[in-house]
GROMACS .gro file of C-alpha atoms in nm:
model
  343
    1MET     CA    1  -0.765   3.602  -2.577
    2ARG     CA    2  -0.605   3.721  -2.255
    3ILE     CA    3  -0.789   3.450  -2.060
    4VAL     CA    4  -0.644   3.184  -2.290
    5ARG     CA    5  -0.290   3.317  -2.247
    6ASP     CA    6  -0.332   3.335  -1.870
    7THR     CA    7  -0.461   2.978  -1.858
    8ASP     CA    8  -0.171   2.857  -2.074
    9SER     CA    9   0.076   3.032  -1.846
   10VAL     CA   10  -0.077   2.882  -1.533
   11LEU     CA   11  -0.075   2.532  -1.680
   12SER     CA   12   0.285   2.567  -1.797
   13ASP     CA   13   0.401   2.682  -1.454
   14TRP     CA   14   0.208   2.407  -1.277
   15ARG     CA   15   0.341   2.138  -1.508
   16GLY     CA   16   0.685   2.217  -1.370
   17HIS     CA   17   0.551   2.172  -1.017
   18ALA     CA   18   0.386   1.842  -1.116
   19LEU     CA   19   0.706   1.700  -1.264
   20ARG     CA   20   0.899   1.805  -0.955
   21PHE     CA   21   0.629   1.641  -0.746
   22GLU     CA   22   0.690   1.311  -0.930
   23HIS     CA   23   1.066   1.352  -0.893
   24GLU     CA   24   1.047   1.406  -0.517
   25ILE     CA   25   0.837   1.092  -0.465
   26GLY     CA   26   1.067   0.895  -0.694
   27LYS     CA   27   1.365   0.977  -0.471
   28VAL     CA   28   1.230   0.755  -0.193
   29VAL     CA   29   1.010   0.508  -0.383
   30LEU     CA   30   1.219   0.306  -0.627
   31GLY     CA   31   1.107   0.122  -0.937
   32GLN     CA   32   0.750   0.256  -0.934
   33GLU     CA   33   0.764   0.521  -1.207
   34ARG     CA   34   0.434   0.416  -1.366
   35VAL     CA   35   0.256   0.406  -1.030
   36ILE     CA   36   0.392   0.750  -0.940
   37ARG     CA   37   0.273   0.889  -1.274
   38LEU     CA   38  -0.075   0.740  -1.218
   39LEU     CA   39  -0.093   0.893  -0.870
   40ALA     CA   40   0.012   1.230  -1.013
   41ILE     CA   41  -0.265   1.198  -1.272
   42ALA     CA   42  -0.519   1.115  -1.000
   43THR     CA   43  -0.397   1.406  -0.786
   44PHE     CA   44  -0.446   1.661  -1.063
   45ALA     CA   45  -0.770   1.496  -1.175
   46ARG     CA   46  -0.889   1.523  -0.811
   47GLY     CA   47  -0.985   1.156  -0.800
   48HIS     CA   48  -0.962   0.892  -0.529
   49VAL     CA   49  -0.747   0.581  -0.568
   50LEU     CA   50  -0.770   0.219  -0.454
   51LEU     CA   51  -0.426   0.061  -0.427
   52GLU     CA   52  -0.364  -0.311  -0.456
   53GLY     CA   53  -0.045  -0.500  -0.385
   54ASP     CA   54   0.127  -0.743  -0.154
   55VAL     CA   55   0.220  -0.656   0.202
   56GLY     CA   56   0.546  -0.464   0.230
   57VAL     CA   57   0.576  -0.330  -0.125
   58GLY     CA   58   0.573   0.031  -0.004
   59LYS     CA   59   0.213   0.148  -0.044
   60THR     CA   60   0.213   0.344   0.283
   61THR     CA   61   0.559   0.490   0.217
   62LEU     CA   62   0.438   0.596  -0.126
   63LEU     CA   63   0.136   0.775   0.016
   64ARG     CA   64   0.330   0.940   0.297
   65ALA     CA   65   0.578   1.070   0.039
   66LEU     CA   66   0.289   1.194  -0.174
   67ALA     CA   67   0.129   1.372   0.122
   68ARG     CA   68   0.459   1.537   0.214
   69ALA     CA   69   0.520   1.653  -0.143
   70ILE     CA   70   0.169   1.796  -0.165
   71GLY     CA   71   0.226   1.975   0.163
   72GLY     CA   72  -0.108   1.897   0.322
   73ALA     CA   73  -0.198   1.695   0.628
   74PHE     CA   74  -0.194   1.314   0.614
   75GLU     CA   75  -0.410   1.077   0.820
   76ARG     CA   76  -0.436   0.700   0.821
   77ILE     CA   77  -0.667   0.441   0.971
   78GLU     CA   78  -0.648   0.062   0.980
   79GLY     CA   79  -0.948  -0.138   0.866
   80THR     CA   80  -1.059  -0.394   1.126
   81ILE     CA   81  -1.372  -0.602   1.165
   82ASP     CA   82  -1.475  -0.410   1.480
   83LEU     CA   83  -1.414  -0.064   1.332
   84MET     CA   84  -1.725   0.154   1.346
   85PRO     CA   85  -1.804   0.482   1.167
   86ALA     CA   86  -1.770   0.674   1.493
   87ASP     CA   87  -1.406   0.561   1.519
   88LEU     CA   88  -1.325   0.781   1.220
   89ILE     CA   89  -1.497   1.079   1.384
   90TYR     CA   90  -1.387   1.075   1.748
   91HIS     CA   91  -1.176   0.892   2.005
   92ALA     CA   92  -1.326   0.841   2.353
   93HIS     CA   93  -1.085   0.768   2.638
   94LEU     CA   94  -0.996   0.851   2.997
   95GLY     CA   95  -0.770   1.149   3.047
   96GLU     CA   96  -0.480   1.170   3.288
   97ASP     CA   97  -0.718   1.313   3.546
   98GLY     CA   98  -0.940   1.005   3.519
   99ARG     CA   99  -1.221   1.194   3.350
  100PRO     CA  100  -1.370   1.082   3.019
  101ARG     CA  101  -1.252   1.276   2.717
  102ILE     CA  102  -1.350   1.288   2.353
  103ASP     CA  103  -1.080   1.383   2.105
  104PRO     CA  104  -1.116   1.423   1.727
  105GLY     CA  105  -1.067   1.106   1.526
  106PRO     CA  106  -0.852   1.076   1.214
  107LEU     CA  107  -1.107   1.246   0.990
  108LEU     CA  108  -1.152   1.553   1.210
  109ARG     CA  109  -0.804   1.581   1.362
  110GLN     CA  110  -0.660   1.797   1.082
  111GLY     CA  111  -0.977   1.990   1.004
  112GLU     CA  112  -0.999   2.147   0.660
  113GLN     CA  113  -0.625   2.100   0.609
  114LEU     CA  114  -0.667   1.725   0.559
  115SER     CA  115  -0.514   1.649   0.221
  116VAL     CA  116  -0.451   1.273   0.202
  117PHE     CA  117  -0.659   1.016   0.389
  118PHE     CA  118  -0.533   0.658   0.370
  119PHE     CA  119  -0.766   0.370   0.461
  120ASN     CA  120  -0.553   0.060   0.506
  121GLU     CA  121  -0.719  -0.277   0.427
  122ILE     CA  122  -1.055  -0.123   0.351
  123ASN     CA  123  -1.222  -0.461   0.297
  124ARG     CA  124  -1.169  -0.550   0.662
  125ALA     CA  125  -1.409  -0.272   0.761
  126ARG     CA  126  -1.785  -0.319   0.776
  127PRO     CA  127  -2.028  -0.176   0.516
  128GLN     CA  128  -2.136   0.095   0.763
  129VAL     CA  129  -1.781   0.231   0.756
  130HIS     CA  130  -1.777   0.209   0.377
  131SER     CA  131  -2.091   0.424   0.368
  132LEU     CA  132  -1.924   0.702   0.566
  133LEU     CA  133  -1.619   0.684   0.344
  134LEU     CA  134  -1.836   0.702   0.032
  135ARG     CA  135  -1.990   1.026   0.152
  136LEU     CA  136  -1.645   1.169   0.224
  137MET     CA  137  -1.534   1.073  -0.127
  138ALA     CA  138  -1.846   1.198  -0.306
  139GLU     CA  139  -1.914   1.517  -0.110
  140ARG     CA  140  -1.589   1.584   0.079
  141SER     CA  141  -1.792   1.629   0.395
  142VAL     CA  142  -1.926   1.434   0.694
  143SER     CA  143  -2.188   1.502   0.961
  144ALA     CA  144  -2.092   1.484   1.329
  145PHE     CA  145  -2.188   1.654   1.654
  146ASN     CA  146  -2.490   1.819   1.487
  147ARG     CA  147  -2.282   2.002   1.227
  148GLU     CA  148  -2.119   1.954   0.889
  149TYR     CA  149  -1.743   1.917   0.852
  150HIS     CA  150  -1.598   1.999   0.511
  151PHE     CA  151  -1.269   1.880   0.363
  152PRO     CA  152  -1.222   2.077   0.042
  153HIS     CA  153  -0.876   1.938  -0.039
  154VAL     CA  154  -0.906   1.576   0.069
  155GLN     CA  155  -0.810   1.287  -0.156
  156VAL     CA  156  -0.887   0.935  -0.038
  157PHE     CA  157  -0.653   0.643  -0.092
  158ALA     CA  158  -0.736   0.292   0.020
  159ASP     CA  159  -0.582  -0.049  -0.019
  160ARG     CA  160  -0.742  -0.389  -0.019
  161ASN     CA  161  -0.616  -0.712   0.133
  162ARG     CA  162  -0.622  -0.958  -0.157
  163VAL     CA  163  -0.470  -1.255   0.029
  164GLU     CA  164  -0.691  -1.316   0.332
  165ARG     CA  165  -1.062  -1.381   0.284
  166GLU     CA  166  -1.179  -1.440   0.642
  167GLU     CA  167  -1.347  -1.151   0.821
  168THR     CA  168  -1.349  -0.931   0.512
  169PHE     CA  169  -1.627  -0.732   0.346
  170GLU     CA  170  -1.575  -0.679  -0.025
  171LEU     CA  171  -1.662  -0.338  -0.161
  172PRO     CA  172  -1.986  -0.324  -0.360
  173ALA     CA  173  -1.980  -0.201  -0.718
  174ALA     CA  174  -2.113   0.142  -0.620
  175ALA     CA  175  -1.829   0.188  -0.376
  176ARG     CA  176  -1.557   0.084  -0.620
  177ASP     CA  177  -1.703   0.315  -0.883
  178ARG     CA  178  -1.625   0.612  -0.657
  179PHE     CA  179  -1.254   0.548  -0.706
  180LEU     CA  180  -1.109   0.716  -1.011
  181MET     CA  181  -0.846   0.443  -1.036
  182GLU     CA  182  -0.749   0.103  -0.905
  183VAL     CA  183  -0.369   0.086  -0.918
  184GLN     CA  184  -0.153  -0.223  -0.879
  185VAL     CA  185   0.164  -0.168  -0.672
  186GLY     CA  186   0.401  -0.455  -0.739
  187MET     CA  187   0.763  -0.542  -0.675
  188PRO     CA  188   1.015  -0.327  -0.864
  189ALA     CA  189   1.118  -0.499  -1.184
  190GLU     CA  190   1.475  -0.364  -1.189
  191THR     CA  191   1.734  -0.572  -1.005
  192GLU     CA  192   1.923  -0.262  -0.890
  193ALA     CA  193   1.610  -0.116  -0.730
  194ARG     CA  194   1.544  -0.443  -0.545
  195ARG     CA  195   1.905  -0.456  -0.427
  196SER     CA  196   1.886  -0.100  -0.292
  197LEU     CA  197   1.561  -0.164  -0.107
  198VAL     CA  198   1.708  -0.469   0.066
  199PHE     CA  199   2.070  -0.368   0.132
  200ASP     CA  200   2.084   0.014   0.139
  201PRO     CA  201   2.028   0.129   0.503
  202ARG     CA  202   1.880   0.452   0.366
  203PHE     CA  203   1.556   0.264   0.293
  204HIS     CA  204   1.535   0.089   0.630
  205ASN     CA  205   1.413   0.388   0.833
  206VAL     CA  206   1.103   0.522   0.661
  207ASP     CA  207   1.062   0.830   0.883
  208THR     CA  208   1.418   0.945   0.809
  209LEU     CA  209   1.383   0.855   0.441
  210LEU     CA  210   1.071   1.068   0.400
  211MET     CA  211   1.257   1.376   0.523
  212GLU     CA  212   1.440   1.368   0.187
  213VAL     CA  213   1.113   1.457   0.013
  214GLU     CA  214   1.076   1.830  -0.033
  215SER     CA  215   0.766   1.943   0.152
  216GLY     CA  216   0.498   2.153  -0.013
  217VAL     CA  217   0.597   2.117  -0.378
  218ILE     CA  218   0.226   2.157  -0.451
  219ASP     CA  219  -0.018   2.386  -0.273
  220PRO     CA  220  -0.322   2.166  -0.192
  221GLU     CA  221  -0.548   2.471  -0.175
  222ALA     CA  222  -0.471   2.549  -0.540
  223LEU     CA  223  -0.522   2.197  -0.676
  224GLU     CA  224  -0.894   2.236  -0.748
  225THR     CA  225  -0.831   2.552  -0.952
  226VAL     CA  226  -0.547   2.390  -1.147
  227ALA     CA  227  -0.754   2.076  -1.206
  228ARG     CA  228  -1.034   2.283  -1.359
  229ALA     CA  229  -0.784   2.470  -1.577
  230ILE     CA  230  -0.644   2.140  -1.707
  231GLN     CA  231  -0.989   2.010  -1.797
  232SER     CA  232  -1.082   2.329  -1.981
  233GLY     CA  233  -0.738   2.391  -2.134
  234VAL     CA  234  -0.661   2.046  -2.278
  235ARG     CA  235  -0.871   1.978  -2.588
  236SER     CA  236  -0.994   1.670  -2.770
  237SER     CA  237  -1.048   1.644  -3.146
  238PRO     CA  238  -1.365   1.504  -3.309
  239ALA     CA  239  -1.160   1.202  -3.420
  240LEU     CA  240  -1.044   1.139  -3.063
  241GLU     CA  241  -1.400   1.168  -2.934
  242ALA     CA  242  -1.520   0.917  -3.195
  243TYR     CA  243  -1.237   0.682  -3.090
  244THR     CA  244  -1.337   0.713  -2.724
  245LEU     CA  245  -1.699   0.629  -2.801
  246ALA     CA  246  -1.587   0.332  -3.012
  247LEU     CA  247  -1.380   0.201  -2.719
  248TRP     CA  248  -1.686   0.240  -2.497
  249GLU     CA  249  -1.907   0.040  -2.733
  250ALA     CA  250  -1.641  -0.228  -2.776
  251ILE     CA  251  -1.587  -0.279  -2.404
  252ARG     CA  252  -1.961  -0.320  -2.348
  253ASN     CA  253  -2.024  -0.548  -2.648
  254PRO     CA  254  -1.697  -0.726  -2.728
  255ALA     CA  255  -1.861  -1.007  -2.928
  256THR     CA  256  -1.980  -0.760  -3.194
  257LEU     CA  257  -1.615  -0.686  -3.280
  258GLY     CA  258  -1.520  -1.052  -3.293
  259ILE     CA  259  -1.301  -1.031  -2.981
  260GLU     CA  260  -1.209  -1.381  -2.867
  261ILE     CA  261  -1.074  -1.486  -2.527
  262GLU     CA  262  -0.977  -1.847  -2.466
  263GLY     CA  263  -1.235  -2.029  -2.255
  264VAL     CA  264  -1.472  -1.732  -2.249
  265ASP     CA  265  -1.807  -1.671  -2.417
  266THR     CA  266  -1.763  -1.303  -2.500
  267ALA     CA  267  -2.131  -1.270  -2.590
  268ARG     CA  268  -2.224  -1.317  -2.223
  269LEU     CA  269  -1.903  -1.190  -2.062
  270VAL     CA  270  -1.984  -0.825  -1.987
  271GLN     CA  271  -2.289  -0.784  -1.766
  272GLY     CA  272  -2.267  -0.408  -1.710
  273GLY     CA  273  -2.044  -0.120  -1.621
  274ALA     CA  274  -1.837   0.115  -1.832
  275SER     CA  275  -2.094   0.380  -1.740
  276PRO     CA  276  -2.103   0.743  -1.859
  277ARG     CA  277  -1.943   0.843  -1.529
  278GLY     CA  278  -1.664   0.592  -1.588
  279MET     CA  279  -1.601   0.724  -1.938
  280SER     CA  280  -1.597   1.081  -1.813
  281TYR     CA  281  -1.336   0.977  -1.554
  282LEU     CA  282  -1.134   0.820  -1.836
  283VAL     CA  283  -1.135   1.144  -2.035
  284ARG     CA  284  -1.054   1.347  -1.724
  285ALA     CA  285  -0.750   1.129  -1.650
  286ALA     CA  286  -0.642   1.132  -2.016
  287ARG     CA  287  -0.644   1.512  -2.022
  288VAL     CA  288  -0.416   1.525  -1.718
  289ARG     CA  289  -0.184   1.270  -1.878
  290ALA     CA  290  -0.166   1.478  -2.196
  291TRP     CA  291  -0.085   1.788  -1.987
  292LEU     CA  292   0.192   1.606  -1.800
  293GLU     CA  293   0.337   1.503  -2.137
  294GLY     CA  294   0.345   1.869  -2.244
  295ARG     CA  295   0.050   1.868  -2.484
  296ASP     CA  296  -0.274   2.066  -2.495
  297MET     CA  297  -0.448   1.797  -2.702
  298VAL     CA  298  -0.549   1.445  -2.598
  299VAL     CA  299  -0.416   1.167  -2.823
  300PRO     CA  300  -0.513   0.798  -2.828
  301GLU     CA  301  -0.206   0.701  -2.628
  302ASP     CA  302  -0.332   0.914  -2.338
  303LEU     CA  303  -0.654   0.712  -2.327
  304ARG     CA  304  -0.473   0.380  -2.353
  305ALA     CA  305  -0.219   0.477  -2.084
  306VAL     CA  306  -0.487   0.517  -1.815
  307PHE     CA  307  -0.757   0.284  -1.949
  308PRO     CA  308  -0.679  -0.030  -1.739
  309GLU     CA  309  -0.660   0.158  -1.409
  310VAL     CA  310  -0.968   0.373  -1.473
  311MET     CA  311  -1.194   0.121  -1.647
  312ALA     CA  312  -1.107  -0.236  -1.539
  313HIS     CA  313  -1.292  -0.218  -1.204
  314ARG     CA  314  -1.596  -0.070  -1.378
  315ILE     CA  315  -1.640  -0.368  -1.609
  316PHE     CA  316  -1.879  -0.614  -1.443
  317ILE     CA  317  -1.846  -0.965  -1.581
  318ASP     CA  318  -2.052  -1.281  -1.554
  319PRO     CA  319  -1.995  -1.433  -1.206
  320VAL     CA  320  -1.880  -1.761  -1.361
  321TYR     CA  321  -1.566  -1.580  -1.479
  322GLU     CA  322  -1.504  -1.375  -1.164
  323LEU     CA  323  -1.228  -1.597  -1.021
  324ARG     CA  324  -1.029  -1.535  -1.340
  325ARG     CA  325  -1.125  -1.169  -1.353
  326GLU     CA  326  -0.780  -1.012  -1.368
  327ARG     CA  327  -0.662  -1.221  -1.664
  328ILE     CA  328  -0.992  -1.206  -1.852
  329VAL     CA  329  -1.045  -0.830  -1.817
  330GLY     CA  330  -0.683  -0.771  -1.916
  331ALA     CA  331  -0.735  -0.983  -2.229
  332LEU     CA  332  -1.061  -0.800  -2.302
  333ILE     CA  333  -0.893  -0.459  -2.287
  334ALA     CA  334  -0.606  -0.580  -2.505
  335GLY     CA  335  -0.857  -0.717  -2.756
  336VAL     CA  336  -1.047  -0.389  -2.765
  337PHE     CA  337  -0.726  -0.193  -2.829
  338ALA     CA  338  -0.637  -0.434  -3.110
  339ARG     CA  339  -0.978  -0.422  -3.280
  340VAL     CA  340  -1.071  -0.053  -3.250
  341PRO     CA  341  -0.860   0.150  -3.496
  342ALA     CA  342  -0.696   0.458  -3.349
  343PRO     CA  343  -0.718   0.786  -3.542
   0.00000   0.00000   0.00000
């Protein structure tokens, strides 16, 4: 019994840190409360995130604020067509004395302290670079200079250029499946938030703005321990487990539930995906969401709150529908929620 009480105490204390973490980011990133909550869930679920959104909506500011609040080291690299895996590992150049030098690249520069790694416009990079990133995400390690480098606290964030198609390399399904979530970062809906972002000089200098974020609200070295405590301390009932499995079956075979989407043959729509790994990620994220809401039991709303971001990119549809993917998958998820009764 003492172990249970100790776990409960740890989770209660850390929930306060997590809510403060969200508050600190929210001070400098306006109108993105849902996005901030999803990033907090991913942080405590120890999952990587693919961000999507137009240029200039604040994705980099959001991640820099997140890195500062966590208290770990932040590194960033820009995806380009000529980027090679070695560019992440080292930087070769001539020193002031005219002699060649090799300095650590963005992956190695911070060593084991690296906490947040942001890959900007990941689909501009070649598949060879994607392969290196996949290993970092899966194993939190890379090989270089005849040795292994480990990054026990690293969390990878990437964004994808959705506008330009030339000189881009779309991520294969296996690569996208490594991301816990794909999160849309849009324009703030509130008029007051938009006004502040445009007219308030406070938001015009990002470096100065980020100094308002309290540094080190979360200890990155403790995140793995807390994440494990959340997964073991937040429970699910038999009814909730049955509901989760019913959602899984419905998303894979929507026609059997009579789900209809205009202009779509639902019998041939879903070609694959929604794998056991994907469902386990869904449950992991739902447990963190329940914890952030102050509960030690997962409820259906926790699953529904993270379902689109965790599952949508894992649903592989017939190529004939791919150009309308966002609308169709959204309608599919809505249909599944409507047809599968919640306990």
